[in-house]
mmCIF file of C-alpha atoms in Angstrom:
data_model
loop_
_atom_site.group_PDB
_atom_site.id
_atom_site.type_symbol
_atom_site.label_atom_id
_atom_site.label_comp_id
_atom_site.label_asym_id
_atom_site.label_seq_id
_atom_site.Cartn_x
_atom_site.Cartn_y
_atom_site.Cartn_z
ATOM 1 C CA UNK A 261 19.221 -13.519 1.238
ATOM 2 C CA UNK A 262 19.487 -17.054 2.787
ATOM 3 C CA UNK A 263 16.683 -17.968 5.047
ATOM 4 C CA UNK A 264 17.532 -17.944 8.729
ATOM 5 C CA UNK A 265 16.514 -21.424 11.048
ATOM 6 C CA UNK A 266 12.826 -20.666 12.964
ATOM 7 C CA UNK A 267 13.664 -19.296 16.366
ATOM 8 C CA UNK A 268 12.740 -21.199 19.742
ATOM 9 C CA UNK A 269 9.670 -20.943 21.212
ATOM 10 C CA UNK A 270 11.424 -18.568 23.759
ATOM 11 C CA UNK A 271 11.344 -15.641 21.508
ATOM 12 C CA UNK A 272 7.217 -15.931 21.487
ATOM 13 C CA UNK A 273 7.527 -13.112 24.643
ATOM 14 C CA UNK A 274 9.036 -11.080 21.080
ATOM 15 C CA UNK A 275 5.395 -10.476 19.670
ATOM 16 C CA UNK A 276 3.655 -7.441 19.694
ATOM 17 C CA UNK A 277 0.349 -6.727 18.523
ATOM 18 C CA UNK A 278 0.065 -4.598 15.142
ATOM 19 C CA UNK A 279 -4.042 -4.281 16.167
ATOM 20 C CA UNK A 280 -3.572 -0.376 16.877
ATOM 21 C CA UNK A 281 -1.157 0.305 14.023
ATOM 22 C CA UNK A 282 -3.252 -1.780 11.635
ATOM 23 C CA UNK A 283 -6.808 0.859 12.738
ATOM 24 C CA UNK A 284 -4.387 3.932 12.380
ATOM 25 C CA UNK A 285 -3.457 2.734 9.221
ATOM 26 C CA UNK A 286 -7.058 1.844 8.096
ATOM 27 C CA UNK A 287 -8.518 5.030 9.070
ATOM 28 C CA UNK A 288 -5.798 7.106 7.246
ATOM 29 C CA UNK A 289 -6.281 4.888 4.427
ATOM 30 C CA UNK A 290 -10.092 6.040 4.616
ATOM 31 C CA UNK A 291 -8.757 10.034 4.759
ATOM 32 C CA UNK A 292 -6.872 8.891 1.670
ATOM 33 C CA UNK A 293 -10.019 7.761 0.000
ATOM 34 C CA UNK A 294 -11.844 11.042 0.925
ATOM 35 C CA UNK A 295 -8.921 13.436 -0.442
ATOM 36 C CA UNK A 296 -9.081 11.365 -3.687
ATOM 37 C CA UNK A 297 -12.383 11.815 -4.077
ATOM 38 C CA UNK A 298 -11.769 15.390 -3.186
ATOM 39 C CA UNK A 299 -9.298 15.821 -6.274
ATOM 40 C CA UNK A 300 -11.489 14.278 -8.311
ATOM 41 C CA UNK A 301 -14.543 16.729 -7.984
ATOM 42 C CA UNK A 302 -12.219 19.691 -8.123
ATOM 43 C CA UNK A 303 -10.499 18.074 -11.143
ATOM 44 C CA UNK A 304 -13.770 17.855 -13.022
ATOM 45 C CA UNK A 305 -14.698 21.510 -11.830
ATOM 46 C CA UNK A 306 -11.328 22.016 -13.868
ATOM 47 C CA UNK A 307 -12.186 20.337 -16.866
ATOM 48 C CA UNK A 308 -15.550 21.510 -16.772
ATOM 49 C CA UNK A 309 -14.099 25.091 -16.632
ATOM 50 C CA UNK A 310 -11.304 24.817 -19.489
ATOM 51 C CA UNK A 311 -13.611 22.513 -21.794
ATOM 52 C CA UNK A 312 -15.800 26.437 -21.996
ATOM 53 C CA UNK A 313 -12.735 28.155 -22.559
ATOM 54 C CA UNK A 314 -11.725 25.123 -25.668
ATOM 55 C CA UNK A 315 -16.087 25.911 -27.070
ATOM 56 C CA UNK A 316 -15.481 29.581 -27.098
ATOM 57 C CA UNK A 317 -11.939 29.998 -28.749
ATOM 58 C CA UNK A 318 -11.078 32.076 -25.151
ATOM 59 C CA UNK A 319 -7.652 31.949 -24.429
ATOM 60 C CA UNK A 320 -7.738 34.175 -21.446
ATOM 61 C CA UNK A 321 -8.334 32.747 -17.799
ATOM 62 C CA UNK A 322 -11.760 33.635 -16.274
ATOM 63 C CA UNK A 323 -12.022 34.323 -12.623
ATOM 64 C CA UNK A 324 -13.935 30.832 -12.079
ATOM 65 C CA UNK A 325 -11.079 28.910 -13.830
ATOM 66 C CA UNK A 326 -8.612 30.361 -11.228
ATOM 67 C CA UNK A 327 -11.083 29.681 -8.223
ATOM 68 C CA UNK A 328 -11.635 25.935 -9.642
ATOM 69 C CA UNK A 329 -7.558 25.822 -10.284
ATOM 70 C CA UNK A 330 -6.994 26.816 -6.586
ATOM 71 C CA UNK A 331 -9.096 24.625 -5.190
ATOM 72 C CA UNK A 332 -7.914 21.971 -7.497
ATOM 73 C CA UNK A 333 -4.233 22.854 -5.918
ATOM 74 C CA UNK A 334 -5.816 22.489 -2.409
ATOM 75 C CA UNK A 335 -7.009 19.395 -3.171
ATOM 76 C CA UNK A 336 -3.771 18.205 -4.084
ATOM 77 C CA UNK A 337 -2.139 19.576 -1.206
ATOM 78 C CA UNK A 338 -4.264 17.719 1.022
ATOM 79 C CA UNK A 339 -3.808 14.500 -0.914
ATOM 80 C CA UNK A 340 -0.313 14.916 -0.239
ATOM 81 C CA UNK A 341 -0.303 15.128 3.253
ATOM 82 C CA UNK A 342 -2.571 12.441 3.514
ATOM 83 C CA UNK A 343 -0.218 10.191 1.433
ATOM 84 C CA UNK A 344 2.421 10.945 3.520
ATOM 85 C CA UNK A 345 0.753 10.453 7.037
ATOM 86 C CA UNK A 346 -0.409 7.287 5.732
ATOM 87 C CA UNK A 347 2.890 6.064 4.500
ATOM 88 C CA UNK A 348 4.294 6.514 7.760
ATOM 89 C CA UNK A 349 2.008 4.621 9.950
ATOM 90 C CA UNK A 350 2.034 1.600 6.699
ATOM 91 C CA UNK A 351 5.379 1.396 7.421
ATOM 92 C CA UNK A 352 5.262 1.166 10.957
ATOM 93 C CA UNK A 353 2.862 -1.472 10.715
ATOM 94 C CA UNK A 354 4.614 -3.343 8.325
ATOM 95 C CA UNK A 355 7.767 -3.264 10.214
ATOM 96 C CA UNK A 356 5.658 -4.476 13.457
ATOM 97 C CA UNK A 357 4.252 -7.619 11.800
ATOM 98 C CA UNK A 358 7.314 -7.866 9.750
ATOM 99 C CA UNK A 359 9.223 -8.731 13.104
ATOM 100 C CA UNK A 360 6.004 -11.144 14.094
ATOM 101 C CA UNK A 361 6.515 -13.318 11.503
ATOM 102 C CA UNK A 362 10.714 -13.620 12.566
ATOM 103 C CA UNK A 363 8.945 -15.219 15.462
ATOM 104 C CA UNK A 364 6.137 -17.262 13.449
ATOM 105 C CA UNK A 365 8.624 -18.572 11.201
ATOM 106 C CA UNK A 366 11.930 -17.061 10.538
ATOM 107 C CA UNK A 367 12.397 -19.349 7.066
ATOM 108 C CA UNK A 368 10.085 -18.138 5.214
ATOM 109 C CA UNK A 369 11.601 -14.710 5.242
ATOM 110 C CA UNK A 370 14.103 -13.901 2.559
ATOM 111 C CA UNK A 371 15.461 -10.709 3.689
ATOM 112 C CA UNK A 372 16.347 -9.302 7.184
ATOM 113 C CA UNK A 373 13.867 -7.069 9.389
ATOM 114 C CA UNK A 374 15.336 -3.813 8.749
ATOM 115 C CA UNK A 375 14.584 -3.779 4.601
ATOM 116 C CA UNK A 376 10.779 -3.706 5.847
ATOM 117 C CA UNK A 377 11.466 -0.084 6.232
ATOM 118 C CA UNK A 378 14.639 0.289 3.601
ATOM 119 C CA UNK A 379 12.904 -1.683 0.818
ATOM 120 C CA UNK A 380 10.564 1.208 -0.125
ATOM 121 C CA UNK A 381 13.468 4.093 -0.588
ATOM 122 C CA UNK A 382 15.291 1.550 -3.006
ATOM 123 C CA UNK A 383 14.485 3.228 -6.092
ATOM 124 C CA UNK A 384 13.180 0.758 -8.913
ATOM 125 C CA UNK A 385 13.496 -1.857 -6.277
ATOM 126 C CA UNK A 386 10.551 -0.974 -4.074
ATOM 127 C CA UNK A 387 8.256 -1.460 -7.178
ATOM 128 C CA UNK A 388 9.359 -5.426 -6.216
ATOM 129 C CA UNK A 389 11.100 -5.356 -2.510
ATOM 130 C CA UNK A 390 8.170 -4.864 -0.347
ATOM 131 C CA UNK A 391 5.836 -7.326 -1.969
ATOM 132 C CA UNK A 392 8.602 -10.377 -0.939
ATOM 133 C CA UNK A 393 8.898 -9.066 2.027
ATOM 134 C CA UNK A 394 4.869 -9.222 1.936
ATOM 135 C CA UNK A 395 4.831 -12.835 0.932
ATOM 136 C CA UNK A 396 7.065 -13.880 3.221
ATOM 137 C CA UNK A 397 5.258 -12.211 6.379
ATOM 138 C CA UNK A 398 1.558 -13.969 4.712
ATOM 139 C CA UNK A 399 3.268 -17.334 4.485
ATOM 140 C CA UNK A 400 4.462 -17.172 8.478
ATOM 141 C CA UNK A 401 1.583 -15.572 9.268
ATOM 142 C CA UNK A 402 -1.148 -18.374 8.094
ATOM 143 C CA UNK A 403 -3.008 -19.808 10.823
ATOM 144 C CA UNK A 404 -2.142 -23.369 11.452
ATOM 145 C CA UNK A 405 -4.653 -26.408 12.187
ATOM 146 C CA UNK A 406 -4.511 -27.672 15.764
ATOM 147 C CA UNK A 407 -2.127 -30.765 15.086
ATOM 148 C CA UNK A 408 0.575 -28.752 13.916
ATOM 149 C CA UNK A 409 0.308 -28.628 9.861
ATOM 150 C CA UNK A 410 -0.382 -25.624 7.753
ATOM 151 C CA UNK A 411 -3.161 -24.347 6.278
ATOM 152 C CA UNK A 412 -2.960 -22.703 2.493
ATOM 153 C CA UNK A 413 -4.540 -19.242 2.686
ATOM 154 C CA UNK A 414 -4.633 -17.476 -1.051
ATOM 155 C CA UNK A 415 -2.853 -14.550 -1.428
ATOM 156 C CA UNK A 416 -5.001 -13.365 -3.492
ATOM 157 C CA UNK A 417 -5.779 -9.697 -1.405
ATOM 158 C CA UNK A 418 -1.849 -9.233 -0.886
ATOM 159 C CA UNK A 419 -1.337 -9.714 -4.951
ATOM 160 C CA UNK A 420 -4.555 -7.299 -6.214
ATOM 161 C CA UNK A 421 -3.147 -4.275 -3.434
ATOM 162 C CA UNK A 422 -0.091 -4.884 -4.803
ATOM 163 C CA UNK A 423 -0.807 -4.588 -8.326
ATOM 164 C CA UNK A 424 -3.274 -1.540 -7.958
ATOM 165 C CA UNK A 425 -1.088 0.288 -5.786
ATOM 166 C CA UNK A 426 1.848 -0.472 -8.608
ATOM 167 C CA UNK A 427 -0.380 0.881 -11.504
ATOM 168 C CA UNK A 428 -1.668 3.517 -9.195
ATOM 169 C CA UNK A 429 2.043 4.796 -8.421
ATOM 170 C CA UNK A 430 3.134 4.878 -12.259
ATOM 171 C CA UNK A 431 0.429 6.310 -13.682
ATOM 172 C CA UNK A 432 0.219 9.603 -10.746
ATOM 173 C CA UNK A 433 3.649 9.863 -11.346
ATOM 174 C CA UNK A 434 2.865 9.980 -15.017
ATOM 175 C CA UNK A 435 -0.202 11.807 -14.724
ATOM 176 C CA UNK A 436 1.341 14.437 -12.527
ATOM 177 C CA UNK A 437 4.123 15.256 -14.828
ATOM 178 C CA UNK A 438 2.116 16.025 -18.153
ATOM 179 C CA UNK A 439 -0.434 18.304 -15.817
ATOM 180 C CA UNK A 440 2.870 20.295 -14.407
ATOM 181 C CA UNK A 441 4.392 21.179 -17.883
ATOM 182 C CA UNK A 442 0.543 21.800 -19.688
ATOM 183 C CA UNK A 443 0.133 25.142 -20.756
ATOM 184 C CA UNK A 444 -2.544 25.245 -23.323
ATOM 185 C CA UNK A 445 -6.644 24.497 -22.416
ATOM 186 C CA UNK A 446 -6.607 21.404 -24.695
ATOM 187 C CA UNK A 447 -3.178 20.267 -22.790
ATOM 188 C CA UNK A 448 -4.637 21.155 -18.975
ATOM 189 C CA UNK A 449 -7.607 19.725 -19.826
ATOM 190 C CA UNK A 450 -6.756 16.048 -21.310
ATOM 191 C CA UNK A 451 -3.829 16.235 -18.177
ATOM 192 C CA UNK A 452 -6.634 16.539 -15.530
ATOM 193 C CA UNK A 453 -8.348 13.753 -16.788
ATOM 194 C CA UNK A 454 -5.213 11.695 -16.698
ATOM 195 C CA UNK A 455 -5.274 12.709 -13.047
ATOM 196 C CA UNK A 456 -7.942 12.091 -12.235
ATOM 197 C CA UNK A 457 -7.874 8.646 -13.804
ATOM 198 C CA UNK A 458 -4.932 7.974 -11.627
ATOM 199 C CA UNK A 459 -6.587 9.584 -8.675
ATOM 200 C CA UNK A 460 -9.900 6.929 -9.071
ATOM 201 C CA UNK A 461 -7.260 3.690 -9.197
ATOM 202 C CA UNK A 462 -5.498 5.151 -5.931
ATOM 203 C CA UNK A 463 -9.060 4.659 -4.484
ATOM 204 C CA UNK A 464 -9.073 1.279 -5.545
ATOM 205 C CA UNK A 465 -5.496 0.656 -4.072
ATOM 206 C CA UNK A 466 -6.450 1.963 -1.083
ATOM 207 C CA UNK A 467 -9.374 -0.208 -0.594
ATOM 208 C CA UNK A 468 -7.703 -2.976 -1.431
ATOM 209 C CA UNK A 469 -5.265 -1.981 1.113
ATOM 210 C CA UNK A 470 -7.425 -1.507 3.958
ATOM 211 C CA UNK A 471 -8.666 -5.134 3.081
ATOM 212 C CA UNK A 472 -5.142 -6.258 3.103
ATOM 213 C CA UNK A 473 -3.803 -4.743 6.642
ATOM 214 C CA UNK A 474 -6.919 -6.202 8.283
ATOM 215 C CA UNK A 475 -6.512 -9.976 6.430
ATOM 216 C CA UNK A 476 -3.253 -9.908 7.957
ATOM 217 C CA UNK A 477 -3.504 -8.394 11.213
ATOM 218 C CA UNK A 478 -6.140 -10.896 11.575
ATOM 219 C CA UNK A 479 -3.692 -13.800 10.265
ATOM 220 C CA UNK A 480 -1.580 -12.763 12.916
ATOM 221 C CA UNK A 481 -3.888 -12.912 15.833
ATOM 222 C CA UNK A 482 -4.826 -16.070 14.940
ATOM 223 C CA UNK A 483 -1.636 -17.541 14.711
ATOM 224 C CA UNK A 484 -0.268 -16.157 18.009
ATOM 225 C CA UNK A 485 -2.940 -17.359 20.023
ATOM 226 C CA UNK A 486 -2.157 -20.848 18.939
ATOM 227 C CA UNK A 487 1.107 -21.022 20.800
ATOM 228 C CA UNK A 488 4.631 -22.447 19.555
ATOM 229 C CA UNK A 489 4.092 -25.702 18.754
ATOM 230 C CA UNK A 490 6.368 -27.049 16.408
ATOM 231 C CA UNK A 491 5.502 -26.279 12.624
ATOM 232 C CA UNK A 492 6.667 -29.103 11.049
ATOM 233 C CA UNK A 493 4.735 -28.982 7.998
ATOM 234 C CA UNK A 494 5.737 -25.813 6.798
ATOM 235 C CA UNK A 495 9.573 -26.282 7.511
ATOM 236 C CA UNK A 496 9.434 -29.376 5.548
ATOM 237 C CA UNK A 497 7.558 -27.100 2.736
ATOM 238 C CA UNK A 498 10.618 -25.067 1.336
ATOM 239 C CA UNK A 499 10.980 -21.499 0.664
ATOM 240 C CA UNK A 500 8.275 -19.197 0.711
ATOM 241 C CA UNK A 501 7.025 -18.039 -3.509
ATOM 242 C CA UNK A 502 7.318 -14.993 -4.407
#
């Protein structure tokens, strides 16, 4: 979409601070982490259990492969509530500094406010959506120096959560899919380490997500306590990459 002109200085009483949304997120990030690391014990308890049953030609299920399947299901449960939690509160967040950087610098952003929120139901599309969004927020959001011109600031943390939580995404989804329709020991058992696989890069995602939401909070403070001085050297720059 076309780039809207930067608003007046006016619309600075607009802010809002994303400091509590960006510790919510952050510490459900961290309960994300722990359930990961949850499924992964349980999934090895799993493996553990049917690689027995694969060394002694038993085809039957023993009591301790239904106890380590259970909590192996429990595990998953809780991942999924803590996924969901989380996803709420990132999205709340990212609306909130989302609507910051309309007043930082309303050119840089491609698409309207509301796709913040509607870019990550757009199926396909929020594999790509929410990182320009990203980008454009990061660019507004870069501190300035005190006479006015901008400052580069890599987006380096913004591009590796991006790409883990991409990978991290298809491969669960993958993952997840071959362990539903396994029905053999051999098939459970190469499926749960698939999982868990996908389960260890969601706890990379995730850190590199916390990292993220506090880089640009913290982008964000600093640029609103700098006022609304004109930004001349980033209006003269051109349209935000992508």
């Amino acid at each position: 979409m076309a780039a809207t002109p930067a608003p007046a200085p006016e619309t600075w009483h607009l802010l809002r601070s994303p400091v509590a949304l960006a510790r919510a997120v952050v510490v459900l990030l961290g309960i994300v982490i722990a359930t990961d690391l949850l499924a992964v014990v349980a999934g090895l308890n799993v493996r553990s259990g049917y690689a027995t049953s694969l060394s002694t030609d038993r085809m039957y299920v023993t009591d301790a492969q239904a106890h380590a399947s259970l909590l192996y299901g429990f595990a998953g449960s809780l991942q999924t509530f803590a996924m969901l939690a989380t996803a709420v509160v990132f999205i709340i967040w990212f609306r909130r500094v989302r609507l910051n950087a309309e007043v930082f610098d309303a050119s840089q952003q491609r698409m309207k406010p509301g796709w913040a929120i509607g870019a990550w139901f757009v199926p396909i599309g929020n594999f790509w959506l929410p990182r320009r969004i990203a980008a454009g927020i990061w660019a507004a959001s870069v501190r300035t120096n005190t006479d006015g011109s901008w400052r580069t600031v890599s987006q380096t943390p913004l591009n590796l959560w991006w790409t883990a939580w991409v990978l991290s995404a298809i491969l669960g989804r993958s993952a997840d899919r071959n362990y539903a329709q396994s029905l053999m020991p051999q098939e459970v058992a190469n499926a749960v380490v698939a999982v868990m696989a996908s389960d260890m890069l969601d706890i990379v995602a995730a850190v590199l997500a916390i990292l993220f939401v506090r880089k640009l909070t913290a982008m964000q403070g600093e640029r609103a306590a700098l006022g609304a001085y004109p930004l001349r050297q980033r209006q003269a720059a051109g349209p935000v990459p992508s």
